[in-house]
Tab-separated table of C-alpha atoms and ligand atoms in Angstrom:
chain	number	residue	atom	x	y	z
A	1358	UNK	CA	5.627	-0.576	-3.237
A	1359	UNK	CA	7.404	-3.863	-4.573
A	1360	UNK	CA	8.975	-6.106	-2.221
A	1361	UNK	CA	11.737	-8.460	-4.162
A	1362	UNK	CA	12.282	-11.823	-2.378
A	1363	UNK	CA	11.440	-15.272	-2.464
A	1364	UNK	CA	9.077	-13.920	-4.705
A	1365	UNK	CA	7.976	-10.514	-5.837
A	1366	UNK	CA	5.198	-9.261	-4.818
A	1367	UNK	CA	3.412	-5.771	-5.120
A	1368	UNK	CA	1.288	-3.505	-2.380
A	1369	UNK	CA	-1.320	-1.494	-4.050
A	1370	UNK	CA	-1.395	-0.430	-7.571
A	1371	UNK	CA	-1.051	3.167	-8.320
A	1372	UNK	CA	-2.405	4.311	-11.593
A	1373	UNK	CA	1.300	4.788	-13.008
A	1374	UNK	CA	1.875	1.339	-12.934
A	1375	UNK	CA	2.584	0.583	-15.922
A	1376	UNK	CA	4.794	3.606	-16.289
A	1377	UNK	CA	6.799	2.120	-13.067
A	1378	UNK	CA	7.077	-1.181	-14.326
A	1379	UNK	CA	8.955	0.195	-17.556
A	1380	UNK	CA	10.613	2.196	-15.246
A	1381	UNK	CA	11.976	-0.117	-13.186
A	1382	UNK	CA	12.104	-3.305	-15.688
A	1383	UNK	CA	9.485	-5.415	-14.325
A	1384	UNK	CA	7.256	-7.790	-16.453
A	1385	UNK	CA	5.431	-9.380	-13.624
A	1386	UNK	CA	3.983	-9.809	-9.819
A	1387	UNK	CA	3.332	-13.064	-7.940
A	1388	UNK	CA	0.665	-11.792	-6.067
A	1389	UNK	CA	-0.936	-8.437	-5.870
A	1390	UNK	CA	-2.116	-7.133	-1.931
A	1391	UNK	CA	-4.550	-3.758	-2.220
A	1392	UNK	CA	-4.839	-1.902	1.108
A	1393	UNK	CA	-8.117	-0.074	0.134
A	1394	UNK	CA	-9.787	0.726	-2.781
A	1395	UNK	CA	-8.921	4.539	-3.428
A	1396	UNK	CA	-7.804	5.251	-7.191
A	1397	UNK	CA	-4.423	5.920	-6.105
A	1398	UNK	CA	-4.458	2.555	-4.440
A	1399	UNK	CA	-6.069	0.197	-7.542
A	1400	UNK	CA	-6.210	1.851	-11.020
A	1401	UNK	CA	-2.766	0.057	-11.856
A	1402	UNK	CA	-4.955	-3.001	-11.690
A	1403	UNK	CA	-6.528	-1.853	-15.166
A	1404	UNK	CA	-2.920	-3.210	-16.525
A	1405	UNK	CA	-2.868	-6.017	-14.462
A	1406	UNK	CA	-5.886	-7.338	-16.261
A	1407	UNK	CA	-4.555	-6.116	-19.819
A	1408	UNK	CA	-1.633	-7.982	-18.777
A	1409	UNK	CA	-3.579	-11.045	-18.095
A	1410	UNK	CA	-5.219	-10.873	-21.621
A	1411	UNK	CA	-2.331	-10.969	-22.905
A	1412	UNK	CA	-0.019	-13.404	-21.130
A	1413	UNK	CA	-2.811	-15.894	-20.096
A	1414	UNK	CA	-1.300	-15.498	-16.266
A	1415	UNK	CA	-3.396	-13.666	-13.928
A	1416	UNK	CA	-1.752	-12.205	-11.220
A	1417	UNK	CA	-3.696	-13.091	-7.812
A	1418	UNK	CA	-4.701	-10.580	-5.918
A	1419	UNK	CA	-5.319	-10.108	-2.157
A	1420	UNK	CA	-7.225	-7.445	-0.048
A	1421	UNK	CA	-8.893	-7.679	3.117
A	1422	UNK	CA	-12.623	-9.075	3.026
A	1423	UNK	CA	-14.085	-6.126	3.277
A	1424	UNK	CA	-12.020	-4.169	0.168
A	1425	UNK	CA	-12.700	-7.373	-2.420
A	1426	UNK	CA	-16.855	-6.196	-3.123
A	1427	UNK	CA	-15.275	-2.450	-3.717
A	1428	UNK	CA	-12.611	-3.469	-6.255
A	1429	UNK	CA	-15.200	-5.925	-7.581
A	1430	UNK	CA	-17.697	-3.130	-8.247
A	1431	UNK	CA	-14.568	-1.039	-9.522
A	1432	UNK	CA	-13.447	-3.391	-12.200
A	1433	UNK	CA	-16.330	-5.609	-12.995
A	1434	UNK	CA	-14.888	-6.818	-16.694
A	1435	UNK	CA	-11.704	-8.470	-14.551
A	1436	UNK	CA	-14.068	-10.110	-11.854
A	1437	UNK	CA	-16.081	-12.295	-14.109
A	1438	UNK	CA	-14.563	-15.620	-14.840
A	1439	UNK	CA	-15.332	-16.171	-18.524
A	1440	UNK	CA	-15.207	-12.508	-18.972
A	1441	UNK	CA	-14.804	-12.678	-23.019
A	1442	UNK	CA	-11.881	-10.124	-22.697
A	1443	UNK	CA	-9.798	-13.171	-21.264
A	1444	UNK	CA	-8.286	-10.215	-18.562
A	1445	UNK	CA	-9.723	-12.656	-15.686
A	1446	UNK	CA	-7.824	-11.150	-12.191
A	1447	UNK	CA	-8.390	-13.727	-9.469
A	1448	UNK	CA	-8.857	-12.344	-5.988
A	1449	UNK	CA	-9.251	-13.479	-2.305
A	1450	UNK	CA	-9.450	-12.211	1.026
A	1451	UNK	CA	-6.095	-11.662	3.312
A	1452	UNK	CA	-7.243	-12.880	6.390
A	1453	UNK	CA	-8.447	-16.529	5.300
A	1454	UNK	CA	-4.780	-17.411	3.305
A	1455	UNK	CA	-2.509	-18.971	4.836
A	1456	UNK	CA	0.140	-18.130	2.260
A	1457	UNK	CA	3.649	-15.676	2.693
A	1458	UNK	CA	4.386	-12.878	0.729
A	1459	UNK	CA	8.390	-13.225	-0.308
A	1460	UNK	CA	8.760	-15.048	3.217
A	1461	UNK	CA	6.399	-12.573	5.624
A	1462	UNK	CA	2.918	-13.313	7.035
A	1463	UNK	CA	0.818	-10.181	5.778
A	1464	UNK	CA	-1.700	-9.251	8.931
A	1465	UNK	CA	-4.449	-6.714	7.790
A	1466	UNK	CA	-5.445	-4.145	9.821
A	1467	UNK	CA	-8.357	-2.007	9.871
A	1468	UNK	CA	-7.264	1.920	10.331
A	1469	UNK	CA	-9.286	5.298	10.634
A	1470	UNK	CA	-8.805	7.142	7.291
A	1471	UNK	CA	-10.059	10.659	8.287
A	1472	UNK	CA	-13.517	11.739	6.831
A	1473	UNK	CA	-12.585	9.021	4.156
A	1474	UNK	CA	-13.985	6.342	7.132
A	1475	UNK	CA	-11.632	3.633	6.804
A	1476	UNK	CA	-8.400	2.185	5.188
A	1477	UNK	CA	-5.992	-0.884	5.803
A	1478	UNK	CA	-2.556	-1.183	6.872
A	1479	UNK	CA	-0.309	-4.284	6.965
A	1480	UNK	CA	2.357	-5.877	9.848
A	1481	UNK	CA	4.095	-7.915	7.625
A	1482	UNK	CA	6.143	-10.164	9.885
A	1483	UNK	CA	8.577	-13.039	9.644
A	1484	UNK	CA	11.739	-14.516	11.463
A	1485	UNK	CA	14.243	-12.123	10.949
A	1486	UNK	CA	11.607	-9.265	11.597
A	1487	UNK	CA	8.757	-6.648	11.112
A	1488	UNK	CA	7.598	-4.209	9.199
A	1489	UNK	CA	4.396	-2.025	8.364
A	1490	UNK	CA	2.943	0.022	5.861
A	1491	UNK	CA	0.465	2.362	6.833
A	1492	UNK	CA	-0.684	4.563	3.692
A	1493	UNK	CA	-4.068	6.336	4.276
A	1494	UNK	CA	-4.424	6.755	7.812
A	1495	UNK	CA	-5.894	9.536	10.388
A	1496	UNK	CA	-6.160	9.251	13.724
A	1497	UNK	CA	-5.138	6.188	14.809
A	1498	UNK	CA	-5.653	5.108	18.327
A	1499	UNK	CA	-4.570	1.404	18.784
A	1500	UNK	CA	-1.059	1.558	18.577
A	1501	UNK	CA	-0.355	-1.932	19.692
A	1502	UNK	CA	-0.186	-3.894	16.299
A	1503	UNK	CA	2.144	-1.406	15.513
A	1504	UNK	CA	4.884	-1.789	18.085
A	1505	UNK	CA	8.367	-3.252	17.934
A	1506	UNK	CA	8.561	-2.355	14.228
A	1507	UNK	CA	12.354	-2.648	12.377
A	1508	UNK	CA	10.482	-0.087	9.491
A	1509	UNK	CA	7.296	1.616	9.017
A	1510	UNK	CA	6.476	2.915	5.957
A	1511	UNK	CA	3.837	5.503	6.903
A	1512	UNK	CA	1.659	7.764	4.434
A	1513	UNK	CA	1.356	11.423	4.773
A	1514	UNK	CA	0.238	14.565	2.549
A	1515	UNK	CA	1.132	17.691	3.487
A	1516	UNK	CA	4.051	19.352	5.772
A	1517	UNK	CA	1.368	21.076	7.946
A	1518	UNK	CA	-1.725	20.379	6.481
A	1519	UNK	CA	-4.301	23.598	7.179
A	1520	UNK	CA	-7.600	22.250	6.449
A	1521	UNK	CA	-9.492	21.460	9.429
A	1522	UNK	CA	-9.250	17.957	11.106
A	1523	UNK	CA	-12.424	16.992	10.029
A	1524	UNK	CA	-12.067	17.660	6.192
A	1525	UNK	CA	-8.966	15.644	6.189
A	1526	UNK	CA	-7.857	11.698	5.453
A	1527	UNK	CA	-4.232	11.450	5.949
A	1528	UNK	CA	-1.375	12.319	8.330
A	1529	UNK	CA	0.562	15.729	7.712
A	1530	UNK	CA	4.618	15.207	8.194
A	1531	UNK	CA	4.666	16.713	11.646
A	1532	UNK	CA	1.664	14.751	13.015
A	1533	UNK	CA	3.549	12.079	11.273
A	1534	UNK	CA	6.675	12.758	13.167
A	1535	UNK	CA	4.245	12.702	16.401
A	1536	UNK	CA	2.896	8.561	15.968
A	1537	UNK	CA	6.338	7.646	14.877
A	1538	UNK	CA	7.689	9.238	18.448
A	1539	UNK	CA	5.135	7.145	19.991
A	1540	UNK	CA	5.032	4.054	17.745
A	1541	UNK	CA	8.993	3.825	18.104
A	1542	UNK	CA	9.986	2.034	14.916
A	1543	UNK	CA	13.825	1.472	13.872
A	1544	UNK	CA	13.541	3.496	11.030
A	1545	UNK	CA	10.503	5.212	9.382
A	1546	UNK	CA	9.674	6.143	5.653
A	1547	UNK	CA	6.914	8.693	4.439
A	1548	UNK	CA	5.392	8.180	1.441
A	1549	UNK	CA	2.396	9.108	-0.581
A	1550	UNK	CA	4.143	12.677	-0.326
A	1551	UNK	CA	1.873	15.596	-1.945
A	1552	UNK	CA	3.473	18.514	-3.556
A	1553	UNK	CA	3.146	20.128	0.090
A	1554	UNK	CA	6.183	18.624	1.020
A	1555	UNK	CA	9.504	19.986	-0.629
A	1556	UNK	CA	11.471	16.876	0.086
A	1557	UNK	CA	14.518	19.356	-1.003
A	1558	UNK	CA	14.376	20.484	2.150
A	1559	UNK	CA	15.782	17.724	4.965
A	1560	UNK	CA	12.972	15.853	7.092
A	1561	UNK	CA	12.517	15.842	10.558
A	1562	UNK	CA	14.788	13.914	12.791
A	1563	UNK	CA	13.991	10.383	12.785
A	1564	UNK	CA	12.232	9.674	9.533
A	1565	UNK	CA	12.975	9.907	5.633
A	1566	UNK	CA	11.142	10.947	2.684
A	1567	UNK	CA	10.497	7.791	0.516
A	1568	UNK	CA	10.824	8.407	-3.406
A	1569	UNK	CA	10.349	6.463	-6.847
A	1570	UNK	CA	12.806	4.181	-7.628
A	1571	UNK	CA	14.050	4.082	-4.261
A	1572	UNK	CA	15.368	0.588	-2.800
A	1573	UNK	CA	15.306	-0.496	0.891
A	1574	UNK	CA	16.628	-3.298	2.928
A	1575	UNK	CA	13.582	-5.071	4.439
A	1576	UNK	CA	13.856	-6.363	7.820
B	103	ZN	ZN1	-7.353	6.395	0.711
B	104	ZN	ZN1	-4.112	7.171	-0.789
């Protein structure tokens, strides 16, 4: 997801990154936020780096304390600072800057994530409003960071998924549909759709099926 403000600024890195980026026209991020460190959340990052060798600007990247030793581990060559390859990606942790993302204050979150254990989700907040974005996330149980919401951009998999509960990671639409009914955003998007969900047919009352290249207002 790429929010366009102030500044423009990227949350997670799919692996098709670079394919989005040519995609959409983009040559560059001014920061980088990473939720969890999944492959469908930080392989992009790979390009990030190649960018980095090439340009000679790094694009900073934040994740919660707890996420930076993963993606460390994950990408060792872009962690060391006179890394010979020049791909140098500097990181720190979301909770100790005091910087804005194009204008909002990003809040991390610590959420269940299913037999996974744990992911993040962010509030990003500012004056004119609120917004979150949930991706990986099972099971939640403190709703309260997540109230008065203008969007929520919520992750799910499947329409029904049939596995049982505790072979699973991720919210299916209708158990979706269920937090969002308790949650009570303005308006809500699903994303991180899996080919369960024919997003032919038309969604449940009170949410929408996010899709690529699709642009949204933010609050
Ligand atoms: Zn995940
Ligand atoms: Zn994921």
């Amino acid at each position: 997801m790429v929010i366009e403000g102030s500044e423009r600024i990227l949350i997670d890195c799919a692996p098709e990154l670079r394919l989005q980026c040519v995609r959409e026209d983009i040559g560059n991020f001014d920061a980088v936020l990473i939720t969890h460190a999944h492959n469908d959340h930080i392989l992009g990052l790979g390009d990030l780096g190649d960018r980095a060798r090439w340009t000679r600007e790094p694009c900073p990247v934040f994740a919660p304390a707890e996420v930076l030793p993963q993606i460390a581990s994950r990408f060792e060559y872009m962690s060391r600072e006179k890394s010979p390859y020049l791909c140098h990606v500097p990181t720190a942790a979301l909770e100790n800057t005091f910087r804005e993302f194009a204008g909002y204050r990003a809040t991390p979150i610590q959420v269940p994530h299913g037999f996974n254990g744990w992911s993040y989700a962010f509030r990003m907040d500012s004056s004119s409003g609120s917004w979150g974005y949930m991706p990986d996330c099972l099971g939640l149980e403190d709703l309260e960071p997540w109230r008065n919401l203008d969007l929520l951009v919520l992750g799910t998999s499947f329409y029904r998924e049939p596995a049982p509960l505790e072979g699973r990671s991720v919210y299916d639409v209708m158990e979706a549909v269920e937090l969002v009914s308790k949650l009570g955003p303005k308006r809500t998007l699903l994303t991180h759709l899996g080919h369960g969900v024919d997003v032919r047919r038309p969604p449940p009352e009170g949410i929408q099926y996010a899709r690529d290249g699709l642009i949204v207002p933010l609050p």
